[in-house]
CSV table of C-alpha atoms and ligand atoms in Angstrom, one decimal:
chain,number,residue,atom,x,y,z
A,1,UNK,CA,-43.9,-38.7,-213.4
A,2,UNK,CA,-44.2,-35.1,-212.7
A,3,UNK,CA,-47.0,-34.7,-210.1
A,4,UNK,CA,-46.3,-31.1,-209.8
A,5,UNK,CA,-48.4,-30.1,-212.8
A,6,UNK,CA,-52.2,-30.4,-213.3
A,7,UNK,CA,-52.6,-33.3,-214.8
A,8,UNK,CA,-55.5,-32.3,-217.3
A,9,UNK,CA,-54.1,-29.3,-218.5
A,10,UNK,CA,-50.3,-30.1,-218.7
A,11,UNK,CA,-50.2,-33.8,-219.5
A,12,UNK,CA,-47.5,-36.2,-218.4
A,13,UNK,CA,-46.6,-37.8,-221.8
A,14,UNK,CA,-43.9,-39.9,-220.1
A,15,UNK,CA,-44.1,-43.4,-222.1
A,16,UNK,CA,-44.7,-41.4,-225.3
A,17,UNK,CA,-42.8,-41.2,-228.4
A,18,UNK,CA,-43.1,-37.8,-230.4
A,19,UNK,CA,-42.0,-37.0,-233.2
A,20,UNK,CA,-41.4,-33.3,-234.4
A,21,UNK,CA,-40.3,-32.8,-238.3
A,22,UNK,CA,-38.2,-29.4,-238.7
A,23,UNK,CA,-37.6,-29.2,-234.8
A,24,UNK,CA,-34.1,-27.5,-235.4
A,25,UNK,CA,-35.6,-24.1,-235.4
A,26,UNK,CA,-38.5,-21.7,-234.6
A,27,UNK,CA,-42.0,-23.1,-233.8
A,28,UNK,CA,-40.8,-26.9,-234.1
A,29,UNK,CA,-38.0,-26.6,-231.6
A,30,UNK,CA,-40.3,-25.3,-229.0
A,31,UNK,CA,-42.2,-28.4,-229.7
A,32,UNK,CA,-39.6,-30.6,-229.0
A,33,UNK,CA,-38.4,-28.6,-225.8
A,34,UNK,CA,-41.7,-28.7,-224.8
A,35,UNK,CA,-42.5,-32.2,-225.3
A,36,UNK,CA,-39.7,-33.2,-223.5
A,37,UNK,CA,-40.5,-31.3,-220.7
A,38,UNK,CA,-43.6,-33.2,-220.5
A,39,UNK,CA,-41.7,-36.3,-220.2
A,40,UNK,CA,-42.0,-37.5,-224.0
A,41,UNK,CA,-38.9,-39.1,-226.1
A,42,UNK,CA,-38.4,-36.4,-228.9
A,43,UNK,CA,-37.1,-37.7,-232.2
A,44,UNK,CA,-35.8,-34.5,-234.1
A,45,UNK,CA,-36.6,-34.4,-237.7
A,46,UNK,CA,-34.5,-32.1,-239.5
A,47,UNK,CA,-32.2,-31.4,-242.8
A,48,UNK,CA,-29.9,-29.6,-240.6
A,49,UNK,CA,-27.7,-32.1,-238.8
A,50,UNK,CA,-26.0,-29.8,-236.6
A,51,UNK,CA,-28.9,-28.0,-234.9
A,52,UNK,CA,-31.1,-30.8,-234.8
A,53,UNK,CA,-28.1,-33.3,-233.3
A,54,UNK,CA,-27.4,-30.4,-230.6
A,55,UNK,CA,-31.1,-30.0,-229.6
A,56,UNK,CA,-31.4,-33.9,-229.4
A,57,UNK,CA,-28.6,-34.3,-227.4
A,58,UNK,CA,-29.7,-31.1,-224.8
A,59,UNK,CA,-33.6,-32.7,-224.3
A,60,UNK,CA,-32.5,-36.1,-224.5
A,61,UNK,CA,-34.2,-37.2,-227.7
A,62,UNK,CA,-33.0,-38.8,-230.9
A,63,UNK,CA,-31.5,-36.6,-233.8
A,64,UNK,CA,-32.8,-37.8,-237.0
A,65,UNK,CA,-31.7,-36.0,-240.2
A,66,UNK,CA,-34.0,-36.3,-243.1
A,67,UNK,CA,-34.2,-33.9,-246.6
A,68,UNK,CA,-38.3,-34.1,-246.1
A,69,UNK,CA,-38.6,-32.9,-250.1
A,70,UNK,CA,-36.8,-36.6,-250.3
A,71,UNK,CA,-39.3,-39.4,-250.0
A,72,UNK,CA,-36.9,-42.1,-249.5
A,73,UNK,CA,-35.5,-40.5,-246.1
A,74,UNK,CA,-39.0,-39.9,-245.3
A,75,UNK,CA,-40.0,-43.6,-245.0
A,76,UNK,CA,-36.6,-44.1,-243.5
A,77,UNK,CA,-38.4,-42.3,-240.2
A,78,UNK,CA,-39.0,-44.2,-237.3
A,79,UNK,CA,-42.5,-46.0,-237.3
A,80,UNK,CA,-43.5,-46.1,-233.7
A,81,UNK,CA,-44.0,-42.5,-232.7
A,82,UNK,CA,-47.5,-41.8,-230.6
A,83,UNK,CA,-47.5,-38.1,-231.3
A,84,UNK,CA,-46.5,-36.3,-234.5
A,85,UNK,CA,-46.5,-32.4,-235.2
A,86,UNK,CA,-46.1,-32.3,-238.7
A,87,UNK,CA,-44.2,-28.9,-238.5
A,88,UNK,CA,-41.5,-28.4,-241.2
A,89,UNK,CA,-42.0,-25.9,-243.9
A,90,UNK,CA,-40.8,-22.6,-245.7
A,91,UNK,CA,-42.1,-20.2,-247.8
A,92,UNK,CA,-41.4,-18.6,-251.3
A,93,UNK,CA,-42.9,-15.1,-252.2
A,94,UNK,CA,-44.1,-14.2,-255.5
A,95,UNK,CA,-46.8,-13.4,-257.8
A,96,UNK,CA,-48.4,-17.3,-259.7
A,97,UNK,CA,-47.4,-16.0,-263.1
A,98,UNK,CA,-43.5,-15.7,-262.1
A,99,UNK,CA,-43.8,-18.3,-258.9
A,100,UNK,CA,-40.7,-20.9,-259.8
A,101,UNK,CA,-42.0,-24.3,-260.7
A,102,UNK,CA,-39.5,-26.2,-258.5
A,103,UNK,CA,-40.2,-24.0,-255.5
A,104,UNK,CA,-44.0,-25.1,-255.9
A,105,UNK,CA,-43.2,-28.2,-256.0
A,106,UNK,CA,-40.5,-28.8,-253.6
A,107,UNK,CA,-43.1,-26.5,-250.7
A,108,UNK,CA,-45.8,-29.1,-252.2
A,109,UNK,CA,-43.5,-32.1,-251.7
A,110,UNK,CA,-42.3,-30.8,-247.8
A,111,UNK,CA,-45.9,-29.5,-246.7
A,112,UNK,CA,-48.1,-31.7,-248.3
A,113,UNK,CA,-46.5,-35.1,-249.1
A,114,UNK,CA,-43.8,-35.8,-246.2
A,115,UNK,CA,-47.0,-35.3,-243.7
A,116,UNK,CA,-49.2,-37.8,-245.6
A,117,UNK,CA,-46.3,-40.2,-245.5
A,118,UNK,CA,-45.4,-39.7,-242.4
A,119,UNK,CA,-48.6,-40.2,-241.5
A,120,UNK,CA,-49.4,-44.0,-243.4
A,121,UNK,CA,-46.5,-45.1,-241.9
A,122,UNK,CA,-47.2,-43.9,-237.7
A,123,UNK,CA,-50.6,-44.5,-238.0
A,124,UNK,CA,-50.8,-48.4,-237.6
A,125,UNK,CA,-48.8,-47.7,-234.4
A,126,UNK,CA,-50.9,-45.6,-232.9
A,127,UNK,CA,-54.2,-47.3,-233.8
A,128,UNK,CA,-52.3,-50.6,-232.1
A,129,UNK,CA,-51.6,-48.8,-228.9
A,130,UNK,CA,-55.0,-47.8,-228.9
A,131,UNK,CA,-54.4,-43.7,-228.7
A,132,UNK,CA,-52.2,-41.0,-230.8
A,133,UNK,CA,-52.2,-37.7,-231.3
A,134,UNK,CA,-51.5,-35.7,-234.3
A,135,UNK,CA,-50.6,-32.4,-234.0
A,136,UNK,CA,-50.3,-30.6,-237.9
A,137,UNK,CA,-49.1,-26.8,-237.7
A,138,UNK,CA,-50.9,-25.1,-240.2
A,139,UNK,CA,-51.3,-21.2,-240.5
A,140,UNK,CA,-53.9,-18.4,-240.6
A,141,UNK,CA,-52.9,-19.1,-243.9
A,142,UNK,CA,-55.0,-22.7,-244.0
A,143,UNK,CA,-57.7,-20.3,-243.6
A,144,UNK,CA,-57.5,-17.7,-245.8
A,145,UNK,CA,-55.1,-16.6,-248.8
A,146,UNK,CA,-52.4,-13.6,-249.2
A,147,UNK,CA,-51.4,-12.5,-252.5
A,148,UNK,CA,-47.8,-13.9,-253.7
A,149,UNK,CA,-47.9,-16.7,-251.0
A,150,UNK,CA,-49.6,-19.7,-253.9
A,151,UNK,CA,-47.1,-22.4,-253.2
A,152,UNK,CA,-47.6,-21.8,-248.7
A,153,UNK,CA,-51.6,-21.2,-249.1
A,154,UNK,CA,-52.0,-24.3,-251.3
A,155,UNK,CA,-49.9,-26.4,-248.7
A,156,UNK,CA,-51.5,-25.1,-246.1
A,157,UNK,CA,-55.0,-25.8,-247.3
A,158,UNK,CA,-53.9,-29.9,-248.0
A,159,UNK,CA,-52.9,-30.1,-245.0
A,160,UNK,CA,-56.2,-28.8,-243.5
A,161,UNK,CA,-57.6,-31.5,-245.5
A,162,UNK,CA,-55.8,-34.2,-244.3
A,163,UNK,CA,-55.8,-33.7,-241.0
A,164,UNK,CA,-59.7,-33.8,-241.1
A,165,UNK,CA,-59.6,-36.9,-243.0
A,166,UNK,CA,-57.3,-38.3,-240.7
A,167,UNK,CA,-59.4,-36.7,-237.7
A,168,UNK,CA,-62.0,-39.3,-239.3
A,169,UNK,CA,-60.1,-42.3,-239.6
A,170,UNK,CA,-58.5,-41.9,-236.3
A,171,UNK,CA,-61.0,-41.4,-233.7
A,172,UNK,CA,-62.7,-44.8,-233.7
A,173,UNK,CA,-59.1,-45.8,-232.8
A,174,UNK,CA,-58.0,-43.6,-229.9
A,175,UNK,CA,-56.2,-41.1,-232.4
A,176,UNK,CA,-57.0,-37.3,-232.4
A,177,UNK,CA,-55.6,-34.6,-235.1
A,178,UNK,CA,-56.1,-31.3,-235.2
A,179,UNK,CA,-54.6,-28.1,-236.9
A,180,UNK,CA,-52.8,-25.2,-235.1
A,181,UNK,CA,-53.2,-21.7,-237.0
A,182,UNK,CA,-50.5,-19.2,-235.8
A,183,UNK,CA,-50.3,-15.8,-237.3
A,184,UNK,CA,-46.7,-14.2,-237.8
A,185,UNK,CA,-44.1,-16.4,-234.9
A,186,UNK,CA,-41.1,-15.0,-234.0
A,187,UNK,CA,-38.6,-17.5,-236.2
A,188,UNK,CA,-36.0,-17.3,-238.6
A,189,UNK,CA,-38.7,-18.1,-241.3
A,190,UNK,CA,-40.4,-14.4,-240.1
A,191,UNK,CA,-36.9,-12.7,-239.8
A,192,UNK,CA,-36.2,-13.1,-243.4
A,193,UNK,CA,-39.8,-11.9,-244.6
A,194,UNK,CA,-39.5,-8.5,-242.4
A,195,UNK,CA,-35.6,-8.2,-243.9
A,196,UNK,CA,-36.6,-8.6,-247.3
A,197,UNK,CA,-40.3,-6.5,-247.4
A,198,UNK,CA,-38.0,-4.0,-245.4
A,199,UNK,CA,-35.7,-3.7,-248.9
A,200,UNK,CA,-38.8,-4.0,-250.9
A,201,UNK,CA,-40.8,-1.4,-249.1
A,202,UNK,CA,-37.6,0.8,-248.3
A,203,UNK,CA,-38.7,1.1,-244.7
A,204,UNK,CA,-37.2,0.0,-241.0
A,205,UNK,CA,-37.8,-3.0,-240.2
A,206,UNK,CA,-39.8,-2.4,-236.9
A,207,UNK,CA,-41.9,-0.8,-239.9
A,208,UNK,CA,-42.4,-3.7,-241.3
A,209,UNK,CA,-44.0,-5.9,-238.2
A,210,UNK,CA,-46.2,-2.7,-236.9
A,211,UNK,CA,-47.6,-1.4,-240.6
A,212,UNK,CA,-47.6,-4.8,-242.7
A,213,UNK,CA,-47.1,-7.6,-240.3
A,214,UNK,CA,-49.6,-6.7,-237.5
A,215,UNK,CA,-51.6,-4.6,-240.0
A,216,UNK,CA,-54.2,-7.1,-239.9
A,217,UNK,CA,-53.4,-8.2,-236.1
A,218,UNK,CA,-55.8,-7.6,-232.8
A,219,UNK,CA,-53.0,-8.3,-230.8
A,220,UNK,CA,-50.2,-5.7,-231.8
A,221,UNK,CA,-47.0,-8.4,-231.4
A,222,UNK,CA,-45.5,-11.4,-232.7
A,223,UNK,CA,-46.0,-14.8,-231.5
A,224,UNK,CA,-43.6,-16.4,-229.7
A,225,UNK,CA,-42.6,-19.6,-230.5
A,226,UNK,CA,-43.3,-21.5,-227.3
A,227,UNK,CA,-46.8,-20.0,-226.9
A,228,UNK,CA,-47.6,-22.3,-230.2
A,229,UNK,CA,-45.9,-25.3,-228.4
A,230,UNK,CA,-47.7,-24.9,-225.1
A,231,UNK,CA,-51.1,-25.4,-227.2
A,232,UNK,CA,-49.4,-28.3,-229.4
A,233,UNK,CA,-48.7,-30.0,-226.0
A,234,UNK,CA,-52.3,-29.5,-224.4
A,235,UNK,CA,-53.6,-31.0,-227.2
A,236,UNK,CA,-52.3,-34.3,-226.1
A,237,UNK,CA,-53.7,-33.9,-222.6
A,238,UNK,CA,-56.9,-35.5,-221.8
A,239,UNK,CA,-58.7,-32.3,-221.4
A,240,UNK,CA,-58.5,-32.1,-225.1
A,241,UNK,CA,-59.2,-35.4,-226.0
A,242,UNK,CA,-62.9,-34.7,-227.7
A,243,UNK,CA,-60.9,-32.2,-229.8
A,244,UNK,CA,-60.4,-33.2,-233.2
A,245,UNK,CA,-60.3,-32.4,-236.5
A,246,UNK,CA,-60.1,-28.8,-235.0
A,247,UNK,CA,-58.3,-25.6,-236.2
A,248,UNK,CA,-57.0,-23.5,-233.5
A,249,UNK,CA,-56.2,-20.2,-234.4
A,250,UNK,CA,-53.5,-18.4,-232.5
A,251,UNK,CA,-53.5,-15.2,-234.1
A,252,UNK,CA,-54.0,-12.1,-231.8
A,253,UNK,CA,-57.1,-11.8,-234.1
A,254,UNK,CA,-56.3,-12.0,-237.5
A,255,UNK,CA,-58.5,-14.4,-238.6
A,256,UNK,CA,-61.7,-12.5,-236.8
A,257,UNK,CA,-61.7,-9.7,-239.7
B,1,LIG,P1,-38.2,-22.0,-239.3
B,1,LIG,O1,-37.6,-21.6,-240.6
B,1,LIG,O2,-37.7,-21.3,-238.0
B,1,LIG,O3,-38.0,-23.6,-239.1
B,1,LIG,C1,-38.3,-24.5,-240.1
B,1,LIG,C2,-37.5,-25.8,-239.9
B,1,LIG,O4,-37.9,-26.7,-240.9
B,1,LIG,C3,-36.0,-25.5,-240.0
B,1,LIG,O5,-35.3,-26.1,-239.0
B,1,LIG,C4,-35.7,-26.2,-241.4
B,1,LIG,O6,-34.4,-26.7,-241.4
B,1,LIG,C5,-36.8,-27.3,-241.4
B,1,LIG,N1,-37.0,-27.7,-242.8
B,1,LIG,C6,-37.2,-26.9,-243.9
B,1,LIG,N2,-37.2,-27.7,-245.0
B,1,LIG,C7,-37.0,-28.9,-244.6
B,1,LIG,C8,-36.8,-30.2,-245.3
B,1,LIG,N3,-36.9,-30.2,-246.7
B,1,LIG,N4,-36.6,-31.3,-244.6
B,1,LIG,C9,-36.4,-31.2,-243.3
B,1,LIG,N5,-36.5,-30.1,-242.6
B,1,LIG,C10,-36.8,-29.0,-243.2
B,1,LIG,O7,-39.7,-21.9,-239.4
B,1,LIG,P2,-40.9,-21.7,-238.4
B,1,LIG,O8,-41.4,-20.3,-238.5
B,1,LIG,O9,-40.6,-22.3,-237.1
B,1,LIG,O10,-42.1,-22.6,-239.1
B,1,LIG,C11,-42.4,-23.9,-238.7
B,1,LIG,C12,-43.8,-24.2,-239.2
B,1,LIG,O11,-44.7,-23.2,-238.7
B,1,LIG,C13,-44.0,-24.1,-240.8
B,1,LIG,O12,-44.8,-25.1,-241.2
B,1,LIG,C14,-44.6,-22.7,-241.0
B,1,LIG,O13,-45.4,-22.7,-242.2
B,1,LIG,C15,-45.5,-22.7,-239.8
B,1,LIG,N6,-45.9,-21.3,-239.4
B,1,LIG,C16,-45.0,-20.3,-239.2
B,1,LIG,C17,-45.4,-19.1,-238.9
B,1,LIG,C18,-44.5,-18.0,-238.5
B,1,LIG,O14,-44.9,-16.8,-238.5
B,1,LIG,N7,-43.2,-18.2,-238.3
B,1,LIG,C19,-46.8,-18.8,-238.9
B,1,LIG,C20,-47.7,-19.8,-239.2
B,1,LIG,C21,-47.2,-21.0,-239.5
């Protein structure tokens, strides 16, 4: 047990199972670094093999590589996990009229669905051992809507939805769950929004984060990944165990307009 920490605010989740879908990159690798630095076994979810197999290996967790637009290799997902941050997701920008059917569906099917069956199947565990802790990253966009972003607003939304519902169902059993809302993070997700409004716009991309990105922003930078983790992990701590059915924005701001 690590005795160095304060135990309220930076729990020891030694004994605990999490498990972190799209933890091969960006905001849900930080969760799974940072989990395991708080003593928890890590099972990385992820469709790529390599980067999740290399991350499992380096915290000590177990690599598990699932297509989450799949269902079958979503119920193929261990059971017995007492934390889950329902993390993976991607994006596709475009106006409703032209949006791609498949894309709506597939965000729909990754966002939406994988968390709700993710969730029916971890539940039982965590209402057995009395306690859990669900952890969904959501988005400024679970708030409030951007033009050209249906598919990732509509997700985002559901998933506020049911991880109030579950908020609900959970606490009479030990379980908390609870959104976290970050505006623009740092990832490879970010990256190739500032590359291609960069093209689109015909500006440099340090354009692109000060006058679009950060428009809207208090706080005149990105997030960085780990600052997104730290909050995912104090959420488990006992501090934060009256907390639920909560969405936390961490958005320099954006959300206050
Ligand atoms: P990222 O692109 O860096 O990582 C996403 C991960 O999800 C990747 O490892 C990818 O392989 C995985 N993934 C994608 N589709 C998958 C599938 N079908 N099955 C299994 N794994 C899959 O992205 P990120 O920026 O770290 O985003 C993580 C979450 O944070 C997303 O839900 C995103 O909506 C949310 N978010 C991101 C930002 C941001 O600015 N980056 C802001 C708010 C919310």
């Amino acid at each position: 047990m690590d005795t160095t920490s304060d135990p309220l605010l930076r729990p020891s989740l030694h004994g605990r199972t999490a498990l972190v879908t799209g933890a091969a990159s960006g905001i849900g690798r930080a969760c799974a670094e940072a989990f395991a630095a708080a003593g928890a076994r890590v099972y990385v979810v992820d469709l790529a093999a390599g980067p999740a197999e290399e991350l499992a290996e380096r915290i000590g967790g177990v690599a598990h590589v699932a297509d989450l637009s799949d269902p079958d290799a979503v119920e193929a997902l261990p059971t017995d996990a007492d934390i889950v941050v329902n993390n993976a997701g991607l994006q596709h920008v475009a106006p409703v009229h032209e949006f791609p059917m498949e894309r709506f569906t597939l965000i729909q099917r990754v966002m939406v669905e994988a968390p709700f069956r993710i969730l029916r199947r971890t539940l039982p565990h965590m209402y057995e051992r009395e306690w859990g802790r669900v952890v969904n990253i959501s988005s400024v966009h679970g708030l409030r809507a951007s033009a050209f972003k249906s598919a990732y607003v509509t997700a985002k939304h559901a998933l506020e939805g049911l991880s109030k519902t579950v908020a609900l169902e959970g606490a009479p059993h030990g379980v908390t769950s609870n959104c976290i809302n970050p505006g623009y993070v740092r990832t490879a997700l970010v990256e190739k929004q500032i590359a291609a409004q960069a093209l689109a716009h015909g500006i440099p991309e340090n354009e692109v984060v000060e006058q679009i990105m950060l428009d809207r922003t208090a706080v005149k930078r990105l997030i960085e990944p780990d600052e997104v983790a730290q909050l995912a992990v104090w959420l488990c701590s006992p501090s934060a165990s009256y907390i639920t059915g909560a969405s936390l924005p961490v958005d320099g701001g954006w959300t206050a307009h």
